[in-house]
mmCIF file of N, CA and C in Angstrom:
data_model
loop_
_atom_site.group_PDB
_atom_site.id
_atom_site.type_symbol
_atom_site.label_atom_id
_atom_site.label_comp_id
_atom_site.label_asym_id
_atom_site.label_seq_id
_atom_site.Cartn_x
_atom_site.Cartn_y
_atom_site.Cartn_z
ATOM 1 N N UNK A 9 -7.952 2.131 6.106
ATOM 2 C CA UNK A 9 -6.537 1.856 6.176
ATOM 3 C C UNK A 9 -6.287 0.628 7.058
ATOM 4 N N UNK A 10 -6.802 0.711 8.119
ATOM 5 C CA UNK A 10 -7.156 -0.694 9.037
ATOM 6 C C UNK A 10 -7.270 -2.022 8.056
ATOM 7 N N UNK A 11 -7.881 -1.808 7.456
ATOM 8 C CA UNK A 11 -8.806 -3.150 6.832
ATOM 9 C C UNK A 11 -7.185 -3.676 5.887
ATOM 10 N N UNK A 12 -6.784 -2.572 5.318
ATOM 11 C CA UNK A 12 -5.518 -3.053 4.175
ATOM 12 C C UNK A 12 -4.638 -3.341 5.212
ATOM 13 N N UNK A 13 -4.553 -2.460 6.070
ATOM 14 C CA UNK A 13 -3.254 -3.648 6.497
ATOM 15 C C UNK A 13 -3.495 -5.210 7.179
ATOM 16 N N UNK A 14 -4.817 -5.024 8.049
ATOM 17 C CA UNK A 14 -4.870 -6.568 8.352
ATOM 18 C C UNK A 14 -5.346 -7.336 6.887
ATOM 19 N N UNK A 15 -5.516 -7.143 5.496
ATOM 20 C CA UNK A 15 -5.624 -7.982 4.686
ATOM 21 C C UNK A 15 -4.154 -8.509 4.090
ATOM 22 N N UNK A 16 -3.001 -8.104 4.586
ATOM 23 C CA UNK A 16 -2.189 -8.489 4.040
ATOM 24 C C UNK A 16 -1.351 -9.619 4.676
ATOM 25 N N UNK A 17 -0.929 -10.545 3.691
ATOM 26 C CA UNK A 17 -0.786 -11.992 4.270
ATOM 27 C C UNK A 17 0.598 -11.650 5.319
ATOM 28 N N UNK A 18 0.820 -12.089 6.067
ATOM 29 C CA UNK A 18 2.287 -12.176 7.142
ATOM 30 C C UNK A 18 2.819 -13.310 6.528
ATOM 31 N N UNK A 19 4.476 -12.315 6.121
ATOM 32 C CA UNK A 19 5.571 -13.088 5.084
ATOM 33 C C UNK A 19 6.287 -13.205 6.739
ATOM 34 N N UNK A 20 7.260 -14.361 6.457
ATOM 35 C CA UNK A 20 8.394 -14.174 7.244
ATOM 36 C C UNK A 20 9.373 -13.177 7.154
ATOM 37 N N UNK A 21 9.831 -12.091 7.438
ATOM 38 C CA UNK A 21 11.176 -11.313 7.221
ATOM 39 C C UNK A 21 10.655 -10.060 7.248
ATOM 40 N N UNK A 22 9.508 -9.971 7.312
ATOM 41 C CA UNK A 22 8.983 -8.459 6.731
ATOM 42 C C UNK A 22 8.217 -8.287 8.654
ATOM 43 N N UNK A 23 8.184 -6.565 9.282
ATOM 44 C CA UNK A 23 7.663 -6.637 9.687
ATOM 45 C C UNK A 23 6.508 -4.816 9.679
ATOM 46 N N UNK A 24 5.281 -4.758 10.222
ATOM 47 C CA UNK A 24 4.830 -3.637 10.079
ATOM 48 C C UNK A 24 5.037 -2.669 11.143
ATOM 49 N N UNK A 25 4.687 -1.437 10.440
ATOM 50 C CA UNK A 25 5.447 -0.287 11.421
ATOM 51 C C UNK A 25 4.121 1.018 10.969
ATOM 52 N N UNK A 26 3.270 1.167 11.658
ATOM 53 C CA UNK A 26 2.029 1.953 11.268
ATOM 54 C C UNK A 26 2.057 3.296 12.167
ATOM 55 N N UNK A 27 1.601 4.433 11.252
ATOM 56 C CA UNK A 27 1.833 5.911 11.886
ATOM 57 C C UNK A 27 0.310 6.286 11.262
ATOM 58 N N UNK A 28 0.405 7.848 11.806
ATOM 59 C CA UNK A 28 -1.020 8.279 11.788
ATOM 60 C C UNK A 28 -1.672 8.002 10.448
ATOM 61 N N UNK A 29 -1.096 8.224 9.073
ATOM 62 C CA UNK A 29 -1.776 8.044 8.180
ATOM 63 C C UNK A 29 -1.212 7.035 7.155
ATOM 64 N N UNK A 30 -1.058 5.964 8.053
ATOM 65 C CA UNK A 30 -0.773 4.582 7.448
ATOM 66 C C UNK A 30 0.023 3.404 7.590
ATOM 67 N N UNK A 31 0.712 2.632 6.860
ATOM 68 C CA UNK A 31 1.989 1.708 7.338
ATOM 69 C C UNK A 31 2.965 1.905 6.524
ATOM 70 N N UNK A 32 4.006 1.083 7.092
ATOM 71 C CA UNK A 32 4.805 0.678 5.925
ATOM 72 C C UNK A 32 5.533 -0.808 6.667
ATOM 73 N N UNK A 33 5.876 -2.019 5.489
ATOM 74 C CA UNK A 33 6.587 -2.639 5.834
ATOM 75 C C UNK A 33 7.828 -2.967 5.741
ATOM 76 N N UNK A 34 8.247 -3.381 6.674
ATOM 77 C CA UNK A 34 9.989 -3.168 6.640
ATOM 78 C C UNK A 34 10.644 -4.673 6.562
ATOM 79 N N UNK A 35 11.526 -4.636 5.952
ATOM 80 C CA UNK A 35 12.402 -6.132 6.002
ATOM 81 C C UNK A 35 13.377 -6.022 6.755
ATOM 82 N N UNK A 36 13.316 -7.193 7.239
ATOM 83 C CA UNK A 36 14.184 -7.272 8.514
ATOM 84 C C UNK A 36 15.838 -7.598 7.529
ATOM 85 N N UNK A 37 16.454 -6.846 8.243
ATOM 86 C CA UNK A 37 18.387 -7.364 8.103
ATOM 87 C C UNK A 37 18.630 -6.414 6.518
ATOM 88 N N UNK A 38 18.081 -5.185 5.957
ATOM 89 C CA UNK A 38 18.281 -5.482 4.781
ATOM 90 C C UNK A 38 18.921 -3.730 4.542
ATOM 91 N N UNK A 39 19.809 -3.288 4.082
ATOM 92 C CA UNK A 39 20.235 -2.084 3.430
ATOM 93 C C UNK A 39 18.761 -1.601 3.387
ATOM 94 N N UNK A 40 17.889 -1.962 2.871
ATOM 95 C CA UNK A 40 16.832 -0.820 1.884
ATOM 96 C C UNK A 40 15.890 -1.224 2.503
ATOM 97 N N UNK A 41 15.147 -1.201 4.019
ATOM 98 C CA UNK A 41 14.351 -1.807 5.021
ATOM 99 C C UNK A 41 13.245 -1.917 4.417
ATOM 100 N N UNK A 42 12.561 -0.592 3.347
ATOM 101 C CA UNK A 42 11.018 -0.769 3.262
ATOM 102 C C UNK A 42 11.085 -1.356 2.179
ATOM 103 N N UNK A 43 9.685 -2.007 2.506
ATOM 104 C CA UNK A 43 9.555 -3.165 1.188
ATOM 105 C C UNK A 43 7.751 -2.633 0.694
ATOM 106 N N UNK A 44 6.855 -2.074 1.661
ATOM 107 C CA UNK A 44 6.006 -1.061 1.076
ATOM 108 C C UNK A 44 5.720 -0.140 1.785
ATOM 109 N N UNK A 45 4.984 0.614 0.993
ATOM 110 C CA UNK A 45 4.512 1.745 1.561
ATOM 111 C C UNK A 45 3.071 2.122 1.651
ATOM 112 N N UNK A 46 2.062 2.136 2.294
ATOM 113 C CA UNK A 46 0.968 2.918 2.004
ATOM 114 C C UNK A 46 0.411 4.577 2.980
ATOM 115 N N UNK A 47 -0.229 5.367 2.367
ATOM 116 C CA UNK A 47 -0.419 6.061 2.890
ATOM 117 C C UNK A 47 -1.781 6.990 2.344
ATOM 118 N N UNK A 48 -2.414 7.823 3.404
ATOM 119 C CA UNK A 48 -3.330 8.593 2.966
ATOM 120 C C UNK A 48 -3.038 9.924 2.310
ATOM 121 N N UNK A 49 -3.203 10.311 0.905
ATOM 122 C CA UNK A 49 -2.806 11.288 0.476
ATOM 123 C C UNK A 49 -3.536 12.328 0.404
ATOM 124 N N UNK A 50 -3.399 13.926 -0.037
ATOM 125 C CA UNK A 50 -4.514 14.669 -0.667
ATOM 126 C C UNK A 50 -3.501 14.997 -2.119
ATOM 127 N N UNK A 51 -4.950 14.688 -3.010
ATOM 128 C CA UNK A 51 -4.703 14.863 -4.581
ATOM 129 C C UNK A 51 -3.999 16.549 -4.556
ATOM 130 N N UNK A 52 -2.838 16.730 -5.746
ATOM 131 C CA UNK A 52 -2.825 17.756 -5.865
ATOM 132 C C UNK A 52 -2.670 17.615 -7.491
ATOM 133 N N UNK A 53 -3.189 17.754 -8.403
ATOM 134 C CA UNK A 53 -2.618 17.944 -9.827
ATOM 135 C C UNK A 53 -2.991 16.442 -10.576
ATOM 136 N N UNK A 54 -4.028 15.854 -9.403
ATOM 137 C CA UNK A 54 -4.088 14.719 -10.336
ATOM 138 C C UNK A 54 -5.030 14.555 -11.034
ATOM 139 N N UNK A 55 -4.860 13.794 -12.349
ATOM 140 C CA UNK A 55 -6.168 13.633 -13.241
ATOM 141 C C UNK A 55 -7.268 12.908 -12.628
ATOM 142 N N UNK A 56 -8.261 13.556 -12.837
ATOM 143 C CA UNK A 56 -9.554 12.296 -12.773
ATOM 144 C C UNK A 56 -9.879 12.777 -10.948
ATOM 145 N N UNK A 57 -8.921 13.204 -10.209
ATOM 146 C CA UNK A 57 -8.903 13.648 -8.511
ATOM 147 C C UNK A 57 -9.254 15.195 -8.637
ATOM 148 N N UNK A 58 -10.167 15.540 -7.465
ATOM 149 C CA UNK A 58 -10.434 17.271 -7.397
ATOM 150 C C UNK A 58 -8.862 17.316 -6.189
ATOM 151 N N UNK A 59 -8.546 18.523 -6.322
ATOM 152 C CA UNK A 59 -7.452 19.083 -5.469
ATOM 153 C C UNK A 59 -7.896 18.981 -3.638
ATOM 154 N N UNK A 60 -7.097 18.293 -3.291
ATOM 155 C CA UNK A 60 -7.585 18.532 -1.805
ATOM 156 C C UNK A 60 -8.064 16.966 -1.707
ATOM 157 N N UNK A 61 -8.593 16.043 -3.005
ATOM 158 C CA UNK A 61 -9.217 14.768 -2.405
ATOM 159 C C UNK A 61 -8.752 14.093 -1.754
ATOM 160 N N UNK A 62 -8.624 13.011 -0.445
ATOM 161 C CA UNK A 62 -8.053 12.406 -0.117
ATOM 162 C C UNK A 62 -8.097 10.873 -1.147
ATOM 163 N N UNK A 63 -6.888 10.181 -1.046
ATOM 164 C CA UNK A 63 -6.718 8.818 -2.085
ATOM 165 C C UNK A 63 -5.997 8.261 -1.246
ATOM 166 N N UNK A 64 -5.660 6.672 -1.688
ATOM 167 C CA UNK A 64 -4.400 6.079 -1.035
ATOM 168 C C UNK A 64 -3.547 5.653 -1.711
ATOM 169 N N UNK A 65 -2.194 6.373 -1.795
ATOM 170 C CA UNK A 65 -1.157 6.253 -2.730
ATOM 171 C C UNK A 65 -0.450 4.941 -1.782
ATOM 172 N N UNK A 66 -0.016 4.100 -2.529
ATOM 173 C CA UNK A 66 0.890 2.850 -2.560
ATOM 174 C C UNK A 66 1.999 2.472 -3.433
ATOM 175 N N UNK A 67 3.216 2.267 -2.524
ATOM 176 C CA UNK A 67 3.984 2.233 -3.194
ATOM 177 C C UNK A 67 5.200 0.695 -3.173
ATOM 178 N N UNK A 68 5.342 0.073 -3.610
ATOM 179 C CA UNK A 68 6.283 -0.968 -3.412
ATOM 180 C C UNK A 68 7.522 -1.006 -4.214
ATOM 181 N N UNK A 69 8.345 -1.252 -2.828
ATOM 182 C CA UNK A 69 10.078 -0.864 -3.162
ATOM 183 C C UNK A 69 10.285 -2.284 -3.977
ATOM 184 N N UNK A 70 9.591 -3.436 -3.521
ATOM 185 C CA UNK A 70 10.499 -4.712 -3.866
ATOM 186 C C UNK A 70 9.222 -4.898 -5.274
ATOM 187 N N UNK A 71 10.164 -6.167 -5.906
ATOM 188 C CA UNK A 71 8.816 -7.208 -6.786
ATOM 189 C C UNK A 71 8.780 -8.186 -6.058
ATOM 190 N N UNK A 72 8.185 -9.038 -6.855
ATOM 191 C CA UNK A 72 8.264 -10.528 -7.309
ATOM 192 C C UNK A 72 6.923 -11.037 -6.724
ATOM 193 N N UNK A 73 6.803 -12.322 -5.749
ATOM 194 C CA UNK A 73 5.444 -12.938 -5.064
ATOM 195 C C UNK A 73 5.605 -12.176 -4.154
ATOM 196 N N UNK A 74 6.216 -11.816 -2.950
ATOM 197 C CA UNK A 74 5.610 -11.097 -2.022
ATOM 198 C C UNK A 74 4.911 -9.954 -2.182
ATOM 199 N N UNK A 75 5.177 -9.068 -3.260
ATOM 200 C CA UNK A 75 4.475 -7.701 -3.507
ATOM 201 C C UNK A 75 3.231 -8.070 -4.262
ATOM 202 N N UNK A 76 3.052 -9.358 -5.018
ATOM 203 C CA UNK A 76 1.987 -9.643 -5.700
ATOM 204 C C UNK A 76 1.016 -10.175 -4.717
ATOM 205 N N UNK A 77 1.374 -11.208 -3.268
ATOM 206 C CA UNK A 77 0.354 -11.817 -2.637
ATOM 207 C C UNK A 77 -0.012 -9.940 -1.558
ATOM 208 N N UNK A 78 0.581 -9.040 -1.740
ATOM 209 C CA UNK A 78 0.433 -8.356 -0.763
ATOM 210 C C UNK A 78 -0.781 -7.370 -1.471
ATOM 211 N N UNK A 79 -0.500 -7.082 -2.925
ATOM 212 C CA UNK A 79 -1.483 -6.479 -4.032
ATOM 213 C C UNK A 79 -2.645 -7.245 -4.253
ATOM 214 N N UNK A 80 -2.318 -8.224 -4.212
ATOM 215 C CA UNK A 80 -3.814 -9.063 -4.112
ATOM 216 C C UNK A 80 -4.848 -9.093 -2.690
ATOM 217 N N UNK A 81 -4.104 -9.329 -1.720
ATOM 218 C CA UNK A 81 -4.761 -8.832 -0.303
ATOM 219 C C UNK A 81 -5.611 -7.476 -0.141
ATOM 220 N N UNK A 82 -4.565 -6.410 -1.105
ATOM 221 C CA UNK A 82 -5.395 -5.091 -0.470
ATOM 222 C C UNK A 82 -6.341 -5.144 -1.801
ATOM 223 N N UNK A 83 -6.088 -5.421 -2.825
ATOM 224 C CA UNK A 83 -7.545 -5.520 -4.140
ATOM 225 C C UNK A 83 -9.060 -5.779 -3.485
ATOM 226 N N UNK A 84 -8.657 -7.246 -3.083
ATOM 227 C CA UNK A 84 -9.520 -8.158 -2.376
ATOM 228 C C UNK A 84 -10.127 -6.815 -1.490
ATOM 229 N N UNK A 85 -9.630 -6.078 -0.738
ATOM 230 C CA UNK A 85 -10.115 -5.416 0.616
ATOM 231 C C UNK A 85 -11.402 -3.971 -0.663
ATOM 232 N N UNK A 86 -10.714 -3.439 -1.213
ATOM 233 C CA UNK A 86 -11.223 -2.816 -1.826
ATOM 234 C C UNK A 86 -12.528 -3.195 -2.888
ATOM 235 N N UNK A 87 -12.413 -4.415 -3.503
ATOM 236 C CA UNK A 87 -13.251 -5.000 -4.336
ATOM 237 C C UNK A 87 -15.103 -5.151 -3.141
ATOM 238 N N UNK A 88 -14.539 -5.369 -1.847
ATOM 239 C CA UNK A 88 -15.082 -5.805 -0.966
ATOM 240 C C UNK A 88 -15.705 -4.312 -0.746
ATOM 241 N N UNK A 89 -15.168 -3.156 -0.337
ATOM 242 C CA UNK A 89 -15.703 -2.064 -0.454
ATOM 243 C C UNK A 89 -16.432 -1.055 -0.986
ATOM 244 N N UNK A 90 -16.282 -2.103 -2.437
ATOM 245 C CA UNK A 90 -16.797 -1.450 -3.735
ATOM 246 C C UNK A 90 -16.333 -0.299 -4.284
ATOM 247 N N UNK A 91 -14.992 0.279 -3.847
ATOM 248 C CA UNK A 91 -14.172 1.482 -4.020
ATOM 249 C C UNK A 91 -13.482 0.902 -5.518
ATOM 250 N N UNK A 92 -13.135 2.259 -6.067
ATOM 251 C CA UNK A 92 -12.546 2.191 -7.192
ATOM 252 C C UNK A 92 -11.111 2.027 -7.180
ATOM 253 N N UNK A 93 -10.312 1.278 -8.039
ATOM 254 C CA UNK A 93 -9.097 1.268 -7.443
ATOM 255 C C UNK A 93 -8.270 1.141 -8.744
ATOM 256 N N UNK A 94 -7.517 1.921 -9.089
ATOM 257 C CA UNK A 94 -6.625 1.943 -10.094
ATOM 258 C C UNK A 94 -5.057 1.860 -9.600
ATOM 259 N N UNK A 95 -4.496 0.967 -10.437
ATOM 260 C CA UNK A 95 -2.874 0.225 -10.253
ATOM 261 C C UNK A 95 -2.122 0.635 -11.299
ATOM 262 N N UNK A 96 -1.248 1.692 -11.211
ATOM 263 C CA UNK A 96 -0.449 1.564 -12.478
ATOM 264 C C UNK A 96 0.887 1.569 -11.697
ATOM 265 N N UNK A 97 2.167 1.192 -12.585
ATOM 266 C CA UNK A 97 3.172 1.050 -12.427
ATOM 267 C C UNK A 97 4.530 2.478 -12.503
ATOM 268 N N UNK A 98 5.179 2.780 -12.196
ATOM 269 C CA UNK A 98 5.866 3.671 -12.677
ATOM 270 C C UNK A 98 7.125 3.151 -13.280
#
């Protein structure tokens, strides 16, 4: 969890706010502060996950380039780990 958050580039406006099982970043001045989310989960009901596994669910409130240079940072961290990492959208 360390490693993803220092891989992510420092935007202006955004700042981080990290608790026991993870971060999130917040935008400064804005109605809807978080702009992501990550955290350590345990699987319950998920495909392809045994019950109880731990994963890291991620979630991003905003689009556009900042959520893309920030998805590319944590890829990079994982590719590097050799961990499996699946991205889908909701």
């Amino acid at each position: 969890m360390e490693r993803l958050a220092e891989a992510l580039p420092r935007i202006d406006g955004y700042r981080m706010q990290r608790d026991e099982d993870g971060f999130v970043l917040l935008q400064n001045n804005s109605d809807w502060p978080e702009a992501l989310q990550v955290s350590v989960e345990e699987a319950r009901n998920i495909e392809g996950l045994t019950d109880d596994e731990p994963y890291i669910y991620c979630l991003f409130h905003i689009r556009g380039e900042d959520a893309v240079k920030w998805r590319e940072g944590m890829y990079r961290v994982l590719e590097e780990e050799e961990r499996a990492a699946e991205w889908f959208e909701l």
